[in-house]
Amino acid sequence: MTDSIRFLMCPPNHYDVDYVINPWMEGNIHKSSRARAVEQWQKLHHVLKEHTIVDLVEPQVGWPDMVFTANAGLVLGNNVVLSRFLHKERQGEEPHFKKWFEDRGYTVHELPKELPFEGAGDALLDREGRWLWAGYGFRSELDSHPYIAKWLDIEVVSLRLMDERFYHLDTCFCPLTGGYLLYYPPAFDSYSNRLIEMRVSPEKRIAIEEADAVNFACNAVNINQVVVMNKISEGLKEGLAAVGFEVVETPLTEFLKAGGAAKCLTLRVTEPVSSEVHANRPVESRIIRMEGHLLDSGLISKAIDLIVEAGGSFQILKFDLGVQRQSPSSAEVKVSAPSHKLMEEIMSQLIDLGALTPPQELCDTKLEPITADGVAPDDFYVTTIYPTEVRINCQWVKVQNQRMDAAIAVTQTESGLVVRCKLVRDLKVGEQAIVGVEGIRTVHKKESREQRNKEEFSFMGAGVSSERRVELVVEQIAWEMRKIRDQGGKVVVTAGPVVIHTGGSKHLARLIREGYVQGLLGGNAIAVHDIEQSLMGTSLGVDMQRGVPVQGGHRHHLKVINLIRRCGSIAKAVEQGLLTQGVMYECVRNHVPFALAGSIRDDGPLPDTQMDLIKAQAEYAQLLEGSDMILMLSTMLHSIGVGNMTPAGVKMVCVDINPAVVTKLSDRGSIESVGVVTDVGLFLSLLVQQLDKLTSPYQNSM
Ligand code: ARG
């Protein structure tokens, strides 16, 4: 008998499954046998009494789960952190446990209301006393961990639970004497698994299989070398024996019906304090502000989802709901994360959503020098499409050349500091880059209810659109294009060869001729097929009139490439009167600049195709500068390239027959992007018709 170890248990006089608050209870309401429960409980009690002292707390009518004393609180030395149950079904147990602790002279710490923590069910001391493992994700809130660390003066390692069946840490995790650990890794997220692996060496980790896990093998009571549990496989028993543990099985099937077993039925109330260990600051918290149509646009739920999905937790500190339909709401949210790294990850995603950190908190965003050309500091902030501002000299400064997937470079020039987006490869020694996430904000247009409805109505978020819907979208696009042309704006088209194969070339050529297009971006193929069609009437050897392959047609495109190569360029072929129609012809004739980016599969290429991809990206970026609208016509590759270079605020229309491409491209989270799932040739013909309708009849020449 080990005198110094005491446990607390609660006889099952009033035990039953009366409600469902975990998956084990489902289908088990009133299905447990009281007689069998009493018998099983007494056996466990008996086993424990052989090794330790067991104290009892008086069971209470109406609180059937009180038998699970692990959830009374968490004891360390003379301190107890009392549980705050998540579910009201168990909250009534709190005063009874509190009284028990107070009567025995413990110092009882109580968490703020609304901050759930379920005691030793979710917090397990390393048996060497080095730190406390604390679970969160289902019952206990991450934000309770700093309180525990402070009150118990111990380092807390936060572990995130992922599998509903293992809703309390003690259902899937059991620290053992000598630094061993019995646990079920799939119950945790990968970050937590890494934490575990960093603290417990491989030879001390005993990972169990699902079959043992669902028998609650981890829900074991460990007293020195003895491990008491419900049931265990022979293999695991041998594994434990091999490292010196004696397993005692005692059936607890009646309690499994409520989602508990040996460990849940006990609370160790003697836990020696180790003088060498102290609290850490495990959990980081920040306060963010969000403004806008938080409810109708779903912004607040997006923010909350992303915090939780990333492994953090949140508290809404303030929520001012806009009263009128048009009035924006604002919210203040406390975000917590178990580590600095995760905090930064969550914050950068929140910044993408438009969250603000109170500016008074920080004067300057963190900068680090570039130490090698083309290489950013480790922790560099990765940009998005949204206009971004950073804190420099205690002021918000707008970042120039906004694009996504870049670094923010700060360069000292003669005329002052320049803050702009730069691709990593373009960073230069002597510049600095912004690191971390503090003091960065993105500016979003307010999304109104009307805009959202419009978007849902006209742009096919989900799946294929009906013809009539396509017509409606085309009407809007035509209207925009007409407006942009009349205001001297800029529309850039990025097009794939499908435009030619689907018979769209004459329509696109006409848009160029009539001044609706100010730049064309594509690859080698669109130009080759367009010129093939103009010169030979085929596209990749298929007769465009009859839709059938012509004899020897597969060589046509090579002949075309050869011809243009002989001329020296597409423009020269036009000059020499060889090329007299088509998309490329109209570009040359109407001085509409184009950029053709090469790829590994290009035949030829045409002399105009830029095979140096870095140069091609630069040509694209230059042509895109200042654009008001981008039409993306059936080319995923070039459209993604273009999308990455384009800041929010530029209207993007993506047309593709493949809904997946459209979804991928129009899902930039920005309200200006539109997806149209349809045949691109058909789209262009509708677009031209619609533009005709908007133009007086005598202006139409075709
Ligand atoms: N029915 C109880 C609940 O869901 C079971 C508690 C089990 N206790 C434990 N420490 N895992 O709260």
XYZ file of C-alpha atoms and ligand atoms in Angstrom:
714
model
C 0.000 0.000 0.000
C 1.329 3.398 -0.989
C 0.129 5.685 1.762
C 0.972 8.889 0.050
C -1.391 8.295 -2.886
C -5.083 9.037 -2.500
C -7.895 8.870 -5.016
C -11.377 10.276 -4.995
C -14.310 8.189 -6.188
C -18.071 8.590 -6.124
C -20.312 5.555 -5.634
C -22.715 4.921 -8.535
C -25.910 5.072 -6.440
C -27.487 7.485 -8.916
C -25.556 6.512 -12.013
C -27.432 6.068 -15.290
C -27.283 7.287 -18.885
C -29.903 10.009 -18.770
C -28.816 12.208 -21.680
C -26.392 12.324 -24.578
C -23.344 14.577 -24.362
C -20.811 12.319 -26.051
C -21.046 9.733 -28.846
C -20.822 6.787 -26.437
C -24.062 7.780 -24.766
C -25.983 7.722 -28.026
C -28.476 4.851 -28.067
C -27.676 4.033 -24.442
C -30.206 6.148 -22.599
C -31.429 4.096 -19.631
C -29.735 1.041 -21.084
C -27.258 0.530 -18.274
C -27.849 -1.830 -15.415
C -27.473 -0.211 -12.016
C -26.724 -3.558 -10.379
C -23.942 -4.343 -12.802
C -22.609 -0.805 -12.586
C -22.415 -1.084 -8.798
C -20.650 -4.417 -9.059
C -18.107 -3.129 -11.593
C -17.520 0.041 -9.633
C -16.946 -1.954 -6.441
C -14.393 -4.145 -8.175
C -12.479 -1.114 -9.351
C -12.730 0.394 -5.891
C -11.400 -2.812 -4.438
C -8.444 -2.989 -6.853
C -7.480 0.598 -6.093
C -7.780 0.116 -2.370
C -5.166 -2.595 -2.569
C -2.676 0.000 -3.721
C -3.854 3.359 -2.389
C -6.330 5.151 -0.189
C -9.680 5.904 -1.768
C -11.802 8.800 -0.518
C -15.449 9.071 -1.417
C -17.687 11.947 -2.287
C -21.403 11.680 -1.590
C -23.352 10.929 -4.817
C -26.165 13.354 -5.572
C -29.593 12.655 -7.003
C -30.038 14.167 -10.452
C -26.319 14.179 -11.311
C -25.754 10.727 -12.783
C -22.302 11.515 -14.227
C -20.933 12.497 -10.839
C -19.364 9.019 -10.679
C -16.775 10.372 -13.099
C -14.770 12.173 -10.456
C -11.913 12.796 -12.888
C -14.042 15.713 -13.987
C -14.320 17.240 -10.516
C -11.266 19.390 -11.028
C -7.526 19.268 -11.363
C -5.392 18.911 -8.258
C -1.762 19.843 -7.824
C -0.412 20.073 -4.286
C -2.929 21.990 -2.256
C -4.446 23.760 -5.255
C -7.481 22.694 -7.209
C -8.772 24.155 -10.422
C -12.457 23.406 -10.205
C -14.168 22.159 -13.355
C -16.503 24.344 -15.330
C -18.580 21.917 -17.292
C -19.386 22.661 -20.899
C -22.771 20.983 -20.748
C -25.496 22.118 -18.408
C -26.226 18.428 -17.804
C -23.132 18.312 -15.597
C -22.864 21.843 -14.270
C -24.832 20.931 -11.146
C -21.950 18.727 -10.009
C -19.678 21.739 -9.540
C -20.853 22.917 -6.076
C -20.708 19.400 -4.642
C -17.133 18.884 -5.748
C -16.238 22.390 -4.645
C -17.525 21.657 -1.160
C -15.610 18.422 -0.978
C -12.351 20.185 -1.814
C -13.000 23.130 0.511
C -13.894 20.855 3.396
C -10.504 19.240 3.046
C -8.612 22.490 3.001
C -7.721 22.751 -0.668
C -7.389 26.171 -2.255
C -10.081 26.150 -4.903
C -9.578 28.208 -8.074
C -12.606 28.961 -10.189
C -12.427 29.862 -13.854
C -14.466 32.724 -15.260
C -17.978 31.785 -16.239
C -18.297 30.609 -19.844
C -14.762 29.235 -19.870
C -15.183 25.470 -19.824
C -12.552 23.188 -18.386
C -13.313 19.630 -17.336
C -10.656 18.926 -14.751
C -8.428 15.891 -14.798
C -10.519 14.521 -17.650
C -8.717 17.039 -19.832
C -5.499 17.679 -17.930
C -2.948 15.019 -17.108
C 0.277 15.521 -15.252
C 3.408 14.069 -16.654
C 4.118 11.344 -14.093
C 7.604 12.745 -13.599
C 5.976 16.033 -12.660
C 7.697 17.946 -15.454
C 4.651 19.512 -17.053
C 0.912 19.266 -17.524
C -0.638 17.902 -20.702
C -3.914 19.716 -21.334
C -6.511 18.827 -23.954
C -8.864 21.138 -25.792
C -11.171 20.991 -28.772
C -14.315 19.435 -27.338
C -14.958 20.042 -23.639
C -12.239 22.361 -22.395
C -11.410 25.733 -23.913
C -7.848 26.570 -24.893
C -8.228 29.857 -23.037
C -8.500 28.001 -19.736
C -4.898 26.806 -20.055
C -3.186 30.094 -19.117
C -5.255 30.222 -15.894
C -4.216 26.706 -15.004
C -0.571 27.458 -15.737
C -0.741 30.494 -13.501
C -2.646 28.981 -10.588
C -0.709 25.723 -10.505
C 2.574 27.310 -11.560
C 3.293 24.614 -14.066
C 4.140 24.434 -17.738
C 1.086 23.535 -19.793
C 1.372 21.694 -23.092
C -1.851 22.137 -25.045
C -3.025 19.208 -27.157
C -5.884 19.457 -29.595
C -8.408 16.615 -29.710
C -9.852 15.810 -33.136
C -11.963 12.661 -32.776
C -15.339 13.089 -31.079
C -15.132 9.630 -29.549
C -12.100 10.784 -27.600
C -13.598 13.987 -26.320
C -11.592 14.109 -23.091
C -7.826 13.868 -23.040
C -7.932 10.943 -20.611
C -9.864 8.836 -23.126
C -6.887 8.634 -25.479
C -3.816 9.662 -23.498
C -2.239 8.226 -20.376
C 1.120 9.356 -18.997
C 2.800 6.521 -17.080
C 5.500 6.246 -14.454
C 9.020 6.748 -15.746
C 8.012 9.113 -18.521
C 6.191 6.475 -20.561
C 3.123 7.428 -22.505
C 0.230 5.265 -23.601
C -1.767 7.067 -26.271
C -3.820 6.898 -29.438
C -2.157 9.253 -31.971
C -5.090 9.619 -34.443
C -7.100 11.331 -31.714
C -4.839 14.403 -32.052
C -4.075 16.857 -34.804
C -0.686 16.693 -36.445
C 0.672 19.693 -34.611
C -0.152 18.089 -31.253
C 1.361 14.813 -32.365
C 4.555 16.691 -33.105
C 4.497 18.258 -29.645
C 4.096 14.831 -28.088
C 6.929 13.423 -30.155
C 9.187 16.286 -29.167
C 8.624 15.642 -25.464
C 8.449 11.877 -25.293
C 11.227 9.852 -26.870
C 10.231 7.055 -29.275
C 11.127 4.248 -26.867
C 8.806 5.745 -24.262
C 5.832 6.224 -26.561
C 3.357 3.376 -26.604
C 0.957 4.111 -29.426
C -2.137 1.943 -29.345
C -4.435 0.674 -32.083
C -8.049 1.706 -32.548
C -9.343 -1.612 -31.187
C -7.655 -0.938 -27.841
C -8.568 2.736 -27.952
C -12.290 2.017 -28.222
C -11.996 -0.322 -25.241
C -10.697 2.701 -23.315
C -7.248 1.176 -22.847
C -5.856 4.686 -22.417
C -8.405 5.469 -19.735
C -6.169 3.749 -17.230
C -5.245 4.446 -13.628
C -1.506 4.295 -13.147
C -0.120 3.694 -9.683
C 3.626 3.272 -9.880
C 4.116 0.101 -11.976
C 0.462 -0.941 -11.920
C -1.953 0.052 -14.668
C -5.656 -0.521 -14.062
C -8.071 -0.473 -16.979
C -11.203 -1.901 -18.519
C -9.769 -4.182 -21.152
C -6.675 -4.534 -23.256
C -5.372 -6.696 -26.103
C -2.778 -9.367 -25.400
C -0.274 -7.604 -27.619
C -0.556 -4.340 -25.748
C -0.457 -6.104 -22.427
C 2.814 -7.741 -23.437
C 4.159 -4.440 -24.675
C 3.438 -2.842 -21.322
C 4.882 -5.806 -19.455
C 8.052 -5.507 -21.512
C 8.634 -2.027 -20.086
C 7.818 -3.123 -16.566
C 4.096 -2.456 -16.130
C 1.670 -4.860 -14.574
C -1.771 -4.613 -16.159
C -4.872 -5.187 -14.076
C -8.080 -5.530 -16.081
C -11.399 -4.911 -14.446
C -14.566 -4.771 -16.572
C -16.266 -1.368 -16.720
C -18.660 -1.924 -19.612
C -21.578 -0.252 -17.828
C -19.607 2.975 -17.617
C -18.433 2.754 -21.194
C -22.079 3.366 -22.080
C -21.627 6.872 -20.693
C -18.228 7.316 -22.294
C -16.031 6.649 -19.297
C -13.917 3.902 -17.718
C -11.297 3.407 -15.002
C -9.509 6.739 -15.141
C -12.745 8.739 -15.458
C -14.097 7.104 -12.317
C -11.170 8.339 -10.244
C -9.388 11.533 -9.381
C -5.936 11.517 -7.914
C -6.103 14.065 -5.112
C -2.495 13.812 -4.027
C -0.208 15.209 -6.652
C 3.178 16.323 -5.356
C 4.448 19.700 -6.500
C 7.831 19.634 -8.103
C 9.807 22.691 -7.100
C 11.868 22.952 -10.285
C 8.984 23.480 -12.681
C 7.177 26.716 -13.288
C 4.494 28.185 -15.427
C 5.177 29.102 -19.003
C 3.141 31.301 -21.283
C 1.665 28.519 -23.321
C -1.188 30.185 -25.048
C -0.911 33.386 -27.030
C -3.870 35.679 -27.410
C -4.568 38.698 -29.560
C -7.536 40.907 -30.015
C -8.819 41.625 -33.493
C -11.556 43.876 -34.779
C -13.820 43.105 -37.690
C -16.135 45.472 -39.444
C -18.686 45.148 -42.204
C -21.757 43.079 -42.915
C -20.424 40.463 -40.591
C -23.550 38.382 -40.349
C -25.092 38.613 -43.814
C -21.814 38.158 -45.590
C -20.902 35.278 -43.321
C -17.637 37.024 -42.472
C -17.813 36.397 -38.760
C -18.497 32.696 -39.195
C -15.687 32.455 -41.735
C -13.344 34.021 -39.205
C -14.480 31.748 -36.390
C -14.251 28.648 -38.552
C -10.761 29.415 -39.635
C -9.605 30.034 -36.061
C -11.016 26.743 -34.854
C -9.928 24.761 -37.902
C -6.375 25.989 -37.487
C -6.356 24.806 -33.865
C -7.002 28.082 -32.077
C -9.931 29.267 -30.061
C -11.837 32.494 -29.747
C -14.023 34.608 -27.556
C -16.316 37.280 -28.918
C -15.632 40.188 -26.612
C -17.996 42.629 -28.275
C -20.496 42.450 -31.068
C -22.323 45.513 -32.259
C -24.929 44.414 -34.700
C -25.783 46.992 -37.359
C -29.441 47.780 -36.858
C -30.442 48.849 -40.330
C -30.072 46.707 -43.372
C -27.259 48.878 -44.679
C -25.487 49.520 -41.405
C -22.328 47.531 -40.835
C -21.642 45.525 -37.694
C -18.439 45.431 -35.750
C -16.933 42.807 -33.522
C -14.013 42.439 -31.194
C -12.695 38.925 -30.975
C -10.050 37.486 -28.711
C -8.087 34.895 -30.631
C -5.990 32.315 -28.803
C -3.539 29.790 -30.139
C -1.394 27.197 -28.398
C 1.828 28.528 -29.888
C 3.324 31.605 -31.455
C 3.679 29.886 -34.807
C 0.054 28.844 -34.959
C -0.968 32.308 -33.841
C 0.883 33.845 -36.773
C -0.726 31.388 -39.143
C -4.197 32.178 -37.867
C -3.540 35.901 -37.853
C -2.335 35.988 -41.424
C -5.508 34.245 -42.537
C -7.588 36.654 -40.467
C -5.773 39.568 -42.045
C -6.744 38.149 -45.452
C -10.343 38.325 -44.273
C -9.887 41.970 -43.367
C -9.430 41.686 -39.617
C -7.783 44.648 -37.940
C -5.441 44.648 -34.992
C -5.864 47.757 -32.881
C -3.234 50.186 -34.192
C -2.373 51.574 -30.784
C -0.883 48.203 -30.016
C 2.022 48.611 -32.347
C 4.008 51.433 -33.838
C 6.031 49.592 -36.455
C 5.599 46.382 -38.366
C 8.568 44.072 -37.925
C 11.244 44.292 -40.612
C 14.184 42.082 -41.344
C 17.019 42.763 -43.751
C 17.450 40.788 -46.945
C 20.725 38.952 -46.541
C 20.909 37.286 -49.957
C 19.476 38.400 -53.284
C 16.293 36.542 -54.137
C 15.788 35.097 -50.648
C 13.334 36.359 -48.034
C 13.643 36.060 -44.234
C 12.052 32.862 -42.881
C 9.042 34.459 -41.373
C 8.216 36.828 -44.244
C 4.637 37.960 -44.675
C 3.080 36.493 -47.823
C 0.832 38.943 -49.615
C -2.705 38.554 -50.905
C -4.686 40.232 -53.663
C -6.127 42.761 -51.216
C -4.840 46.283 -50.833
C -2.526 46.058 -47.856
C -1.285 48.576 -45.346
C 1.578 48.284 -42.907
C 2.702 50.309 -39.891
C 5.793 52.360 -40.531
C 6.789 55.158 -38.155
C 3.484 54.698 -36.317
C 1.459 55.300 -39.458
C -0.421 53.111 -41.848
C 1.355 53.057 -45.206
C -0.191 51.609 -48.334
C 1.779 48.852 -50.034
C 2.367 49.427 -53.750
C 2.236 46.928 -56.631
C -0.273 44.765 -54.774
C -0.287 41.152 -55.911
C -0.526 37.828 -54.189
C 2.248 35.459 -53.100
C 4.868 38.160 -52.831
C 6.897 39.617 -49.982
C 6.527 43.213 -48.834
C 9.819 44.930 -49.479
C 10.814 48.185 -47.857
C 13.453 50.023 -49.834
C 15.197 53.221 -48.864
C 15.406 55.507 -51.903
C 16.478 59.094 -52.308
C 12.891 60.233 -52.207
C 12.098 58.220 -49.084
C 10.873 54.781 -48.176
C 9.207 52.666 -50.845
C 6.952 49.896 -49.618
C 5.848 47.459 -52.291
C 5.057 43.856 -53.152
C 8.015 42.064 -54.643
C 8.443 38.484 -55.702
C 10.938 36.674 -53.514
C 13.279 36.215 -56.455
C 13.395 39.990 -56.982
C 14.395 40.885 -53.414
C 17.778 42.546 -53.140
C 20.374 42.841 -50.401
C 19.976 46.285 -48.873
C 16.200 46.030 -48.777
C 14.120 44.885 -45.850
C 11.099 42.607 -45.820
C 8.128 42.592 -43.510
C 8.006 39.611 -41.186
C 5.338 38.284 -38.855
C 1.769 39.477 -38.984
C 1.581 42.299 -36.533
C 0.799 45.741 -37.835
C -0.510 44.523 -41.180
C -4.021 45.027 -42.443
C -5.828 44.413 -45.677
C -8.537 46.682 -46.931
C -11.684 45.065 -48.242
C -14.564 46.607 -50.046
C -17.662 46.327 -47.940
C -19.722 43.509 -49.266
C -23.350 44.502 -49.087
C -26.296 42.216 -49.014
C -27.312 43.424 -52.480
C -23.936 42.685 -53.978
C -23.953 39.243 -52.546
C -27.351 38.454 -53.902
C -26.318 39.733 -57.269
C -23.300 37.532 -57.179
C -25.263 34.466 -56.288
C -27.830 35.237 -58.879
C -25.595 35.830 -61.794
C -22.407 33.983 -61.180
C -22.589 30.315 -60.956
C -20.949 29.502 -57.682
C -22.054 25.936 -57.919
C -22.115 23.915 -61.070
C -23.297 24.445 -64.553
C -25.441 27.386 -65.318
C -28.565 27.410 -67.406
C -28.498 29.155 -70.760
C -30.658 31.970 -69.564
C -28.315 32.621 -66.684
C -25.351 32.733 -69.037
C -27.213 35.311 -71.087
C -27.836 37.398 -68.008
C -24.189 37.354 -67.002
C -23.152 38.183 -70.538
C -25.490 41.184 -70.470
C -23.720 42.487 -67.388
C -20.275 41.843 -68.791
C -21.147 43.560 -72.079
C -22.428 46.539 -70.161
C -19.186 46.740 -68.168
C -17.002 46.373 -71.242
C -18.899 49.037 -73.035
C -18.476 51.367 -70.086
C -14.766 50.641 -69.769
C -14.191 51.264 -73.466
C -16.083 54.550 -73.417
C -14.145 55.725 -70.372
C -10.825 54.852 -71.952
C -10.254 51.989 -69.491
C -8.417 48.759 -69.958
C -9.629 45.236 -70.608
C -7.068 42.456 -70.860
C -7.941 39.071 -72.322
C -6.117 35.889 -71.503
C -7.110 33.168 -73.910
C -6.354 29.543 -74.601
C -6.449 27.758 -77.977
C -9.944 26.450 -77.177
C -11.159 29.909 -78.150
C -10.088 29.079 -81.702
C -11.268 25.444 -81.698
C -14.725 26.463 -80.553
C -15.102 29.027 -83.301
C -14.603 32.014 -81.045
C -11.776 33.594 -82.989
C -13.887 35.799 -85.247
C -15.684 37.182 -82.216
C -12.514 37.806 -80.268
C -10.942 39.385 -83.366
C -13.888 41.698 -83.567
C -13.698 42.693 -79.919
C -10.095 43.673 -80.545
C -10.938 45.563 -83.709
C -13.696 47.497 -82.017
C -11.522 48.648 -79.171
C -12.868 46.457 -76.389
C -9.527 44.816 -75.695
C -6.350 46.589 -74.639
C -4.056 43.630 -74.161
C -3.898 39.925 -74.999
C -2.125 37.281 -72.953
C -1.713 33.680 -73.930
C 0.735 30.977 -74.842
C 2.256 29.804 -78.088
C -0.814 27.735 -78.942
C -3.483 30.401 -79.208
C -1.374 32.354 -81.672
C -0.428 29.264 -83.687
C -3.999 28.009 -83.968
C -5.362 31.430 -84.711
C -2.875 31.938 -87.519
C -3.470 28.406 -88.813
C -7.140 29.165 -88.990
C -6.567 32.493 -90.681
C -4.240 31.025 -93.277
C -5.585 27.528 -93.813
C -9.094 27.459 -92.418
C -8.214 24.717 -89.969
C -7.441 24.636 -86.299
C -5.041 21.823 -85.401
C -5.916 20.315 -88.750
C -9.678 20.358 -88.259
C -11.692 22.178 -90.888
C -13.442 24.919 -89.004
C -16.367 25.107 -91.428
C -17.164 21.420 -91.623
C -15.735 20.296 -88.299
C -13.837 17.362 -89.797
C -10.104 16.691 -89.946
C -8.573 17.428 -93.330
C -5.974 15.247 -95.027
C -2.509 16.008 -93.738
C -4.027 18.667 -91.484
C -1.951 17.676 -88.502
C 1.034 19.283 -90.213
C -0.724 22.603 -90.772
C 0.278 24.171 -87.523
C 3.956 23.352 -88.095
C 3.805 24.945 -91.535
C 2.309 28.040 -89.959
C 5.010 28.216 -87.323
C 7.617 27.803 -90.007
C 6.087 30.588 -92.078
C 6.041 33.065 -89.214
C 9.576 32.103 -88.298
C 10.614 32.900 -91.844
C 8.937 36.317 -91.580
C 10.630 36.996 -88.256
C 7.509 37.791 -86.232
C 3.736 37.896 -86.365
C 3.853 41.638 -86.966
C 6.166 41.164 -89.932
C 3.815 38.552 -91.400
C 1.056 41.149 -91.202
C 3.298 43.805 -92.695
C 4.199 41.521 -95.583
C 0.533 40.958 -96.269
C 0.710 37.238 -95.479
C -1.527 37.368 -92.447
C -4.748 39.243 -93.169
C -7.274 38.231 -90.539
C -7.778 36.700 -87.145
C -7.028 37.493 -83.538
C -3.281 38.040 -83.874
C -3.776 40.055 -87.047
C -6.188 42.405 -85.264
C -3.774 42.822 -82.384
C -1.026 43.918 -84.745
C -3.293 46.162 -86.837
C -4.885 47.845 -83.840
C -1.701 48.158 -81.802
C -3.075 45.979 -79.058
C -0.020 44.597 -77.264
C 0.181 40.879 -76.606
C 2.427 38.598 -74.576
C 2.841 34.919 -75.371
C 4.357 32.785 -72.633
C 6.122 29.611 -73.707
C 5.822 26.160 -72.173
C 7.494 22.760 -72.355
C 5.006 21.444 -74.898
C 5.305 24.226 -77.416
C 6.029 23.415 -81.026
C 8.225 25.918 -82.710
C 7.889 28.221 -80.941
C 6.743 31.293 -82.770
C 9.400 33.991 -82.719
C 7.045 36.083 -80.581
C 6.737 33.474 -77.844
C 8.783 34.308 -74.779
C 10.466 31.097 -73.672
C 12.192 32.692 -70.710
C 9.395 32.327 -68.176
C 10.658 34.977 -65.815
C 10.665 37.429 -68.685
C 7.241 36.182 -69.753
C 5.889 36.821 -66.254
C 7.303 40.322 -66.389
C 5.663 40.920 -69.797
C 2.346 39.688 -68.427
C 2.648 41.886 -65.352
C 3.409 44.905 -67.458
C 0.432 44.385 -69.738
C -1.833 43.813 -66.765
C -0.892 47.018 -65.049
C -3.840 49.331 -64.582
C -6.405 46.943 -66.008
C -10.050 47.353 -65.086
C -11.240 43.971 -66.250
C -9.689 40.669 -67.200
C -11.465 38.172 -69.394
C -10.112 34.683 -68.835
C -11.112 32.478 -71.706
C -10.546 28.750 -71.373
C -7.027 28.641 -70.129
C -6.457 27.516 -66.612
C -2.694 27.854 -66.816
C -2.495 31.428 -67.998
C -5.489 32.508 -65.977
C -3.946 31.320 -62.717
C -0.750 33.114 -63.645
C -2.724 36.269 -64.322
C -4.811 35.892 -61.174
C -1.678 35.762 -59.042
C -0.477 39.059 -60.431
C -3.734 40.889 -60.086
C -4.850 42.835 -57.044
C -8.407 42.766 -55.742
C -10.645 45.377 -57.316
C -9.985 44.312 -60.892
C -13.039 42.613 -62.363
C -12.224 39.103 -63.427
C -14.472 37.058 -65.671
C -13.513 33.427 -66.028
C -15.166 31.378 -68.747
C -14.588 27.668 -69.054
C -16.635 24.608 -69.906
C -15.113 22.882 -66.889
C -16.818 23.999 -63.674
C -13.772 23.042 -61.634
C -11.626 25.560 -63.484
C -14.218 28.270 -63.054
C -14.613 27.582 -59.362
C -10.872 27.540 -58.836
C -10.394 30.850 -60.561
C -13.410 32.763 -59.465
C -13.001 31.671 -55.875
C -10.588 34.404 -54.933
C -12.872 35.489 -52.156
C -13.132 38.831 -53.875
C -16.493 40.089 -54.918
C -15.286 41.200 -58.312
C -14.654 37.766 -59.743
C -17.235 36.076 -61.875
C -17.353 32.532 -63.146
C -19.254 31.417 -66.213
C -19.478 27.747 -67.024
C -20.108 27.488 -70.726
C -18.568 26.872 -74.135
C -16.203 29.752 -74.746
C -17.096 30.087 -78.457
C -20.730 30.417 -77.496
C -19.874 32.911 -74.771
C -17.966 35.122 -77.194
C -20.745 35.021 -79.748
C -23.294 36.030 -77.098
C -20.986 38.760 -75.900
C -20.601 40.234 -79.376
C -24.373 40.091 -79.936
C -24.954 41.823 -76.665
C -22.439 44.552 -77.420
C -24.198 45.058 -80.739
C -27.453 45.628 -78.914
C -25.786 48.324 -76.874
C -24.458 50.073 -79.970
C -26.589 51.958 -82.472
C -27.286 49.839 -85.589
C -25.396 51.954 -88.125
C -22.196 51.643 -86.124
C -22.206 47.918 -86.765
C -20.056 47.030 -89.661
C -20.169 43.254 -89.392
N -20.780 11.042 -19.502
C -19.642 11.722 -19.040
C -19.403 12.946 -19.896
O -19.615 12.894 -21.074
C -18.428 10.854 -19.081
C -17.223 11.506 -18.511
C -16.014 10.687 -18.607
N -14.968 11.262 -17.908
C -13.721 11.403 -18.337
N -12.849 11.895 -17.572
N -13.389 11.109 -19.583
O -19.035 13.979 -19.436
